[in-house]
XYZ file of C-alpha atoms in Angstrom:
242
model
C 104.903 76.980 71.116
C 103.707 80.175 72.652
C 101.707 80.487 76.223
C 99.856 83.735 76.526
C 99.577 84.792 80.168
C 97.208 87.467 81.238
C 98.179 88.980 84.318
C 95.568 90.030 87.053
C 97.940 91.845 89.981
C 100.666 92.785 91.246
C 103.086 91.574 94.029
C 102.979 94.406 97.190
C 106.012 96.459 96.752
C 107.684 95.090 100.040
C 107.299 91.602 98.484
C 108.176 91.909 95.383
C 112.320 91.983 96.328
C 112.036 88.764 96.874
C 109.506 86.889 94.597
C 108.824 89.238 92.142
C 106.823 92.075 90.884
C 104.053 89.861 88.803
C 102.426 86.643 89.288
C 103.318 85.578 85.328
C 106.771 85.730 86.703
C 106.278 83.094 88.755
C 104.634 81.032 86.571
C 107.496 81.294 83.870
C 109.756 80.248 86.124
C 108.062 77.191 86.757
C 107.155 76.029 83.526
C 110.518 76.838 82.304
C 112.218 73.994 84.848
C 109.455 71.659 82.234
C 109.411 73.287 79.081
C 112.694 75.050 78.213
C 111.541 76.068 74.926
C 108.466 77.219 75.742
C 107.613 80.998 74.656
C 105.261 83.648 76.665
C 103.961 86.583 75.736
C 102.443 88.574 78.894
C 99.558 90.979 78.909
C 98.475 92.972 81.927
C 94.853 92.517 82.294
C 94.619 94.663 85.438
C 95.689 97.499 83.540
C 93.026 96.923 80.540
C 95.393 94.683 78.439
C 93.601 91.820 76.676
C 94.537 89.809 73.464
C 92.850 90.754 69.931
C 93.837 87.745 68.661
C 92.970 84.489 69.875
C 95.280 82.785 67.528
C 98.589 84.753 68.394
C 99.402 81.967 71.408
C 98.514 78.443 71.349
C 97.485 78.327 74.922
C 96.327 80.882 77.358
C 96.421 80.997 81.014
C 94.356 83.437 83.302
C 96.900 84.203 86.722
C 95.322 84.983 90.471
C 94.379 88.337 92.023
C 92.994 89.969 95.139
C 90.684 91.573 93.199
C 87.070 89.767 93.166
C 86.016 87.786 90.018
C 82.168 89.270 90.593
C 83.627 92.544 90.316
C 81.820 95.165 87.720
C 85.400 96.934 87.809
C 86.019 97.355 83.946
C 88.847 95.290 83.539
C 87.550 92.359 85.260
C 83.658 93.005 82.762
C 86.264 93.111 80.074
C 88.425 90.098 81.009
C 84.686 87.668 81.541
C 83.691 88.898 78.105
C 87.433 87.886 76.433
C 86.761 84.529 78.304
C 83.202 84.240 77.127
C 84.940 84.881 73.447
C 87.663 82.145 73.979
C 85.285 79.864 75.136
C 83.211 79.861 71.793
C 86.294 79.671 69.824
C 87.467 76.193 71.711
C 91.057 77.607 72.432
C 92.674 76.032 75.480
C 92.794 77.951 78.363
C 93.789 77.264 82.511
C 92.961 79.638 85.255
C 94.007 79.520 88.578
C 92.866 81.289 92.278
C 91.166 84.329 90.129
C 91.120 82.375 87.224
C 89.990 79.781 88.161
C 86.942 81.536 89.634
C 86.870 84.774 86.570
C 86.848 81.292 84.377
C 83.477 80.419 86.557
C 82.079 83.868 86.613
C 82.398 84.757 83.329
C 80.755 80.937 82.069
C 77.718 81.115 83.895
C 78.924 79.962 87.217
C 78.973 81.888 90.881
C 81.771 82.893 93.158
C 81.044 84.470 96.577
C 83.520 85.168 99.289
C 82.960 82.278 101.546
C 81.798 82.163 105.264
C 84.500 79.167 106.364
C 87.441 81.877 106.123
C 90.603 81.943 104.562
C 91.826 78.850 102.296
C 95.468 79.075 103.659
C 99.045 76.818 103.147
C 98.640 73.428 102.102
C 95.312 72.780 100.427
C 94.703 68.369 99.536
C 91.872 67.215 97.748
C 90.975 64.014 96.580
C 90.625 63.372 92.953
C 87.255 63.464 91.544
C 87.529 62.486 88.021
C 90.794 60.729 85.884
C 91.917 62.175 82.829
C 94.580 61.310 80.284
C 96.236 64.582 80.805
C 97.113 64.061 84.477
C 100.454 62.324 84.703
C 101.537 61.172 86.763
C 98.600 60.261 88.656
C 97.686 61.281 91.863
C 94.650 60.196 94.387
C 94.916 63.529 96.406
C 96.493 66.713 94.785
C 98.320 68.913 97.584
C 98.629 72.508 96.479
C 99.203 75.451 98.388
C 96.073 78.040 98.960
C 95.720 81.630 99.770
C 91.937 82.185 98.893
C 88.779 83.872 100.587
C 86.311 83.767 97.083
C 85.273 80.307 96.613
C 83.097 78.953 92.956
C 79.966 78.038 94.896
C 78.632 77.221 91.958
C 80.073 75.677 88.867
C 79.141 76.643 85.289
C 76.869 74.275 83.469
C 77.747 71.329 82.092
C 81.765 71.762 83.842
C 83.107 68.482 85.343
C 84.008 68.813 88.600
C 87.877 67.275 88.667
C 89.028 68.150 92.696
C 87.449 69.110 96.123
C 86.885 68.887 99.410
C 84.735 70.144 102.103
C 86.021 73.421 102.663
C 86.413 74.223 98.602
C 84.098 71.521 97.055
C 85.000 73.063 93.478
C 88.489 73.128 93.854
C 89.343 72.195 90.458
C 87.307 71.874 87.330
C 86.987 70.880 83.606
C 84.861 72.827 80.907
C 84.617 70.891 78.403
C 87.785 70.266 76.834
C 89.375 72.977 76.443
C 89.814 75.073 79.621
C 90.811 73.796 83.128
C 90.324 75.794 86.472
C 91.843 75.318 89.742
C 91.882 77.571 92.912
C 95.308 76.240 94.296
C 98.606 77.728 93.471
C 100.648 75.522 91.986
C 102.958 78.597 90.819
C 104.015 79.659 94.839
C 107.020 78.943 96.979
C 106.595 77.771 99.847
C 108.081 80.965 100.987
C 105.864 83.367 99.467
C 102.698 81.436 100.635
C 104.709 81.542 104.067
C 104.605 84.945 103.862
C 100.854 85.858 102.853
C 100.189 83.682 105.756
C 101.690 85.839 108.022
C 100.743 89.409 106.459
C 97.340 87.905 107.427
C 98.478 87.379 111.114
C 95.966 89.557 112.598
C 93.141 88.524 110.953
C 93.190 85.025 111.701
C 92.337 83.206 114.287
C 95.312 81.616 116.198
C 94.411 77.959 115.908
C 93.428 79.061 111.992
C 97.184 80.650 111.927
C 99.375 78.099 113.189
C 97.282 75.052 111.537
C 98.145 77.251 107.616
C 101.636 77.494 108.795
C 101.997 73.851 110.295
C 100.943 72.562 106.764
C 103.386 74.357 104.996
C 105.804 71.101 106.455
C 103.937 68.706 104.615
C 104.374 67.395 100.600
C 103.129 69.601 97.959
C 102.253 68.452 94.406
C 102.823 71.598 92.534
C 105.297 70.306 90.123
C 103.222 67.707 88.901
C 100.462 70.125 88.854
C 102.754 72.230 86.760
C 103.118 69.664 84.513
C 99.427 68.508 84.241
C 98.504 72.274 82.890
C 101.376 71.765 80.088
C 100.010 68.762 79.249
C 96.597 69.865 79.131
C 97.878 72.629 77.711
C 98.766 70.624 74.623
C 102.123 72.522 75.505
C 104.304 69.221 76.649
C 103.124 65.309 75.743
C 101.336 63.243 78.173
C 103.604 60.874 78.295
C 106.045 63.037 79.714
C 106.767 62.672 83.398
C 108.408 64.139 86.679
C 109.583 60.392 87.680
């Protein structure tokens, strides 16, 4: 099978020695440790590059950005009408941070930067909804954050799947066939580490050492990795971590 990844940024140059220049990089690398066969193809949406054909992957997934999903930059107009189009043609499709909320944007929803502050470290939220695709199973999904825009609102008729009180619409379903979440499921630990502290001086110090503090703590991205495959259609439910 084939996962199409459509990149929305790029790393800042005196991080990208260490973790990478793209965030589909990332990404690969993860999946790979769960789907060895699986093929990509990558296209840089940031720099105007969108599929012409739906059909050329069997799966698509949107990456994160800094850049703001309500954005009328032409790219991002560009990427919510390529959304709009794979959303009437049923193809399955996961976003995540940007994604997630470009996924939102685009499908009637609305994002807003958000007046609690920065979504930092270890984000948990307690399950909301059960579906077949996520196995194992998990009450509370712990996944790392690094997040200001928040979905305030989500698009009609999505099911809401994870949240909490800071990010209520952490995670959601449209209807079968495309899956947002706002965590990052694709970071180190090390690379959320370091946003964290690039962000030093804009944070208040309780704010600061309480996103670093959680970075000691469990996080489920690995099964989260796993849930996308399997929703996905790209790896079999009954496949597990344990």
């Amino acid at each position: 099978m084939r996962l199409g990844i459509l990149d929305c940024d790029r790393l800042d140059p005196d991080l990208v020695g260490s973790f990478g220049p793209v965030y589909s990089e990332m990404f690969i690398k993860g999946f790979r440790a769960l789907a060895p066969a699986l093929e990509y193809r990558v296209w840089s949406a940031l720099d105007g590059e969108l599929p012409a054909d739906l059909n050329e992957c069997d799966a698509w997934l949107i990456t994160g950005s800094r850049h703001d999903a309500y954005s009328d930059l032409p790219w991002i107009l560009a990427l919510r009408d390529w959304i709009r189009q794979a959303h009437d043609a049923n193809v399955k499709l996961a976003g995540v941070c940007f994604g997630h909320q470009v996924i939102a944007q685009a499908l009637g929803g609305e994002v807003m930067k958000s007046t609690k502050g920065w979504g930092l470290g270890v984000s948990v939220h307690p399950m909301q909804a059960a579906k077949p695709w996520m196995q194992p199973e998990l009450e509370t999904i712990r996944i790392l954050a690094s997040h200001q825009d928040q979905v305030e609102q989500l698009p009609p008729g999505a099911t809401l799947l994870a949240g909490n009180d800071f990010c209520p619409n952490f995670m959601f379903l449209q209807g079968d066939h495309i899956v947002a979440i706002q965590g990052h499921p694709e970071f180190s630990v090390e690379y959320n580490r370091a946003l964290i502290e690039r962000r030093r001086d804009r944070l208040p110090d309780a704010h600061y050492q309480s996103s670093l503090s959680s970075l000691e703590g469990e996080v489920d991205s690995a099964t989260m990795m796993q849930w996308l495959l399997q929703f996905l259609g790209i790896l079999p439910v009954e496949s597990s971590l344990r």
